[in-house]
PDB file of C-alpha atoms in Angstrom:
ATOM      1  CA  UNK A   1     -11.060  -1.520  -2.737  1.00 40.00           C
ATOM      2  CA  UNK A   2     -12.754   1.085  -0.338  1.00 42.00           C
ATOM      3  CA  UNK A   3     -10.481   3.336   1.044  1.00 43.00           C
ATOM      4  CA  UNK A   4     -10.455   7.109   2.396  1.00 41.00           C
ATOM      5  CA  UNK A   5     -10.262   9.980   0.266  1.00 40.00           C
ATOM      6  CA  UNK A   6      -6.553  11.358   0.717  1.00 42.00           C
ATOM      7  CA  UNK A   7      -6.797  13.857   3.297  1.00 44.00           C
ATOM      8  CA  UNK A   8      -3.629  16.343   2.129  1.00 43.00           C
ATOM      9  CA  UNK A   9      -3.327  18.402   5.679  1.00 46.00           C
ATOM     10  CA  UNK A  10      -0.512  17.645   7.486  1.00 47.00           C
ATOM     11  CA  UNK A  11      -0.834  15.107  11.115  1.00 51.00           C
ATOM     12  CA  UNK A  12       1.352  15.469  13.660  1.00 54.00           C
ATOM     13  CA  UNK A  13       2.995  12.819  12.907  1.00 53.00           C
ATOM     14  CA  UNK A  14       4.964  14.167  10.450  1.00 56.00           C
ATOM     15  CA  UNK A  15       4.697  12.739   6.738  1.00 60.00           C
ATOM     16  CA  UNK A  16       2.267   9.940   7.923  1.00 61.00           C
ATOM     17  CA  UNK A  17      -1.183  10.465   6.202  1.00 65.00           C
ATOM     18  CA  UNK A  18      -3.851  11.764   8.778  1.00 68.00           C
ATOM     19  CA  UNK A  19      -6.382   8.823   8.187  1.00 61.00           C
ATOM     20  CA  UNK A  20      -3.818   6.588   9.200  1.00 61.00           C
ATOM     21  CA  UNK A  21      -2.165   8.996  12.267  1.00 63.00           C
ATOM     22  CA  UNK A  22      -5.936   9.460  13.753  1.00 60.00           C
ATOM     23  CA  UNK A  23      -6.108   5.159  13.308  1.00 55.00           C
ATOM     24  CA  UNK A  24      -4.031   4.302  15.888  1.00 61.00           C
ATOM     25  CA  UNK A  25      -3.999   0.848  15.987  1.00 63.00           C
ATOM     26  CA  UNK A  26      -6.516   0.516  13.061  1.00 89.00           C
ATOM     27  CA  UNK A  27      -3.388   1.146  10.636  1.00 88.00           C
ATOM     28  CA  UNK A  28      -2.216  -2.134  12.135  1.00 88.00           C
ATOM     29  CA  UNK A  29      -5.177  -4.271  11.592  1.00 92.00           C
ATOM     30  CA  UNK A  30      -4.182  -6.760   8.717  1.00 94.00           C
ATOM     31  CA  UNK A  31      -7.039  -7.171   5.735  1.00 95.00           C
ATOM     32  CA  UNK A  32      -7.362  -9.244   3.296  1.00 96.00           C
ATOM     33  CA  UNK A  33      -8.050  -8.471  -0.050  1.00 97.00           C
ATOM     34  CA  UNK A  34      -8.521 -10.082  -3.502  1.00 97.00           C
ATOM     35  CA  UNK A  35      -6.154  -8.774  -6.055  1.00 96.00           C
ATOM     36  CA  UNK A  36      -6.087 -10.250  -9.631  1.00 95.00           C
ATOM     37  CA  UNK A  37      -2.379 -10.934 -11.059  1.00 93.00           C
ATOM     38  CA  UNK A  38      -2.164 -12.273 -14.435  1.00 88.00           C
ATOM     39  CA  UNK A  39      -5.594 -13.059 -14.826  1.00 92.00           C
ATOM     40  CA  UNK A  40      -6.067 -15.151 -11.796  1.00 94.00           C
ATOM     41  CA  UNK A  41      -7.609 -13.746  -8.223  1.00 97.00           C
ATOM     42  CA  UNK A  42      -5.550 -14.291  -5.483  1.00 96.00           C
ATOM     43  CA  UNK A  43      -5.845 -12.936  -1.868  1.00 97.00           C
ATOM     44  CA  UNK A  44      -3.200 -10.952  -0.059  1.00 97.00           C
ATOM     45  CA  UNK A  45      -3.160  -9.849   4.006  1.00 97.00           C
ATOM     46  CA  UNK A  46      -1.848  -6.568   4.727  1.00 97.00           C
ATOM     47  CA  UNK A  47      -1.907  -4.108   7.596  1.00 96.00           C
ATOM     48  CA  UNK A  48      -4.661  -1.725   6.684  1.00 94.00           C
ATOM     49  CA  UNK A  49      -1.852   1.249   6.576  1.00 94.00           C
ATOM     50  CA  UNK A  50       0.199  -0.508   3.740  1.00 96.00           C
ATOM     51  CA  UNK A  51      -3.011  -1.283   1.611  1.00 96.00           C
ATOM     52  CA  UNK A  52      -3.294   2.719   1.980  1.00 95.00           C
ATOM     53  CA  UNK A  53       0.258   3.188   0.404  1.00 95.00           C
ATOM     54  CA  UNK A  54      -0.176   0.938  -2.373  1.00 97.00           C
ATOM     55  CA  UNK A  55      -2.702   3.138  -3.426  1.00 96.00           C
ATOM     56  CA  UNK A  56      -1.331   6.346  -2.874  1.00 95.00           C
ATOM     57  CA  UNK A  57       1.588   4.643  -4.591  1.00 97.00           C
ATOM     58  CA  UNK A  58      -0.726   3.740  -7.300  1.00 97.00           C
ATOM     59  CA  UNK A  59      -2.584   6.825  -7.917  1.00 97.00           C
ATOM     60  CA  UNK A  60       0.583   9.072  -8.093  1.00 96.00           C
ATOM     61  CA  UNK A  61       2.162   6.247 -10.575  1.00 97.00           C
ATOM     62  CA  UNK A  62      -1.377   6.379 -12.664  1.00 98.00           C
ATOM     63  CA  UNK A  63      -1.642   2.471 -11.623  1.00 97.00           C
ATOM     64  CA  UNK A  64      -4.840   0.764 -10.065  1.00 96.00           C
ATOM     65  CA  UNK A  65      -3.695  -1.640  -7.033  1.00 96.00           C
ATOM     66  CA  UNK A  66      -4.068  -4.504  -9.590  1.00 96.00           C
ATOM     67  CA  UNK A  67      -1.508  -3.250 -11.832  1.00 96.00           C
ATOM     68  CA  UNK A  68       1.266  -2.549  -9.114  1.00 97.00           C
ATOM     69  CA  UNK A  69       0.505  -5.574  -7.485  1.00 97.00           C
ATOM     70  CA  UNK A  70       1.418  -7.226 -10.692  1.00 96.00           C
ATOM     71  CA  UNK A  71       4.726  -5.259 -11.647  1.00 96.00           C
ATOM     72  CA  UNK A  72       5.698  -5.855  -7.638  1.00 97.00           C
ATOM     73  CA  UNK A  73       4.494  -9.804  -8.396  1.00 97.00           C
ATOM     74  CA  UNK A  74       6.649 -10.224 -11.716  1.00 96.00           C
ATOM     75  CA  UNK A  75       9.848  -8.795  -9.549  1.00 93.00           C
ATOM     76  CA  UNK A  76       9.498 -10.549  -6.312  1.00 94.00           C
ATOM     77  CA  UNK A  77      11.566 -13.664  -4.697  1.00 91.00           C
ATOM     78  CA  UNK A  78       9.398 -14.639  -2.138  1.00 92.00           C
ATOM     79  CA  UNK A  79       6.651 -13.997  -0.178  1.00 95.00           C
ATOM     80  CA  UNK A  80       3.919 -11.664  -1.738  1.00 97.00           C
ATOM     81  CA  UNK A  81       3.121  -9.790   1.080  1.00 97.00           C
ATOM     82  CA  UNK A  82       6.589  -9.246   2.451  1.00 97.00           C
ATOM     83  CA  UNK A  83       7.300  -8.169  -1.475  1.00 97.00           C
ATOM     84  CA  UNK A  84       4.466  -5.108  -1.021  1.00 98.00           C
ATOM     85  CA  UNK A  85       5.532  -4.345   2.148  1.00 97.00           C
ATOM     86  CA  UNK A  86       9.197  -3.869   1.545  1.00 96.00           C
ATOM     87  CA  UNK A  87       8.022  -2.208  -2.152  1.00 97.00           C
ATOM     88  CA  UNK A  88       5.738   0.731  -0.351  1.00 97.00           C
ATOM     89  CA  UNK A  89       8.994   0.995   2.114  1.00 96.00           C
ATOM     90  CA  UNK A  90      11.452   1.788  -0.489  1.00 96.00           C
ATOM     91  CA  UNK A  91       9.030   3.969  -2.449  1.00 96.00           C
ATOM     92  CA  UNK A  92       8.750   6.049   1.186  1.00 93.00           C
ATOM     93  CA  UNK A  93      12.322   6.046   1.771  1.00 92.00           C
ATOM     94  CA  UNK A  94      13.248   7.577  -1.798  1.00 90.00           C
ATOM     95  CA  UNK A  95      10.467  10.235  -0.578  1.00 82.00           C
ATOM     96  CA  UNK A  96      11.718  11.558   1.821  1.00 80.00           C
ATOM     97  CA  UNK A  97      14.980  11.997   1.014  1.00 67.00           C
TER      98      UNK A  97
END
């Protein structure tokens, strides 16, 4: 998964990453990406600024995108997707608290 070097500086857009501030309406392109999950490939669709959190999320939890996409897989109810989005919410919400 290619994505942008973390850029630390602050936007001014508050708390939102400056790659994805300065992408406008880039952040809200979906992509879709192969992720394996147990041992079988599977493809997920994702605005390109939530495929940027999952690895943030990722990196700071020591995870590849693979492995959190698993532990989010083994907990969810429904839809993948919807299951990553509303996982990278919560993980922003306790954040900035």
């Amino acid at each position: 998964m290619a994505l942008a070097a973390k850029n630390t500086s602050k936007s001014s857009h508050g708390d939102v990453p400056e790659e994805i501030a300065e992408a406008g309406s880039d952040a809200l392109a979906i992509k879709k990406r192969s992720v394996v999950i147990s041992g079988h490939r599977t493809s997920v669709s994702l605005e390109n600024a939530f495929w940027y959190a999952l690895k943030e999320i990722a990196t700071r939890n020591g995870q590849t995108v693979n492995q959190l996409v698993s532990e989010i897989d083994d907990g969810r109810t429904g839809n993948l997707s919807s299951a990553i989005r509303v996982h990278v919410l919560l993980d922003a919400k306790g954040r900035w608290r």
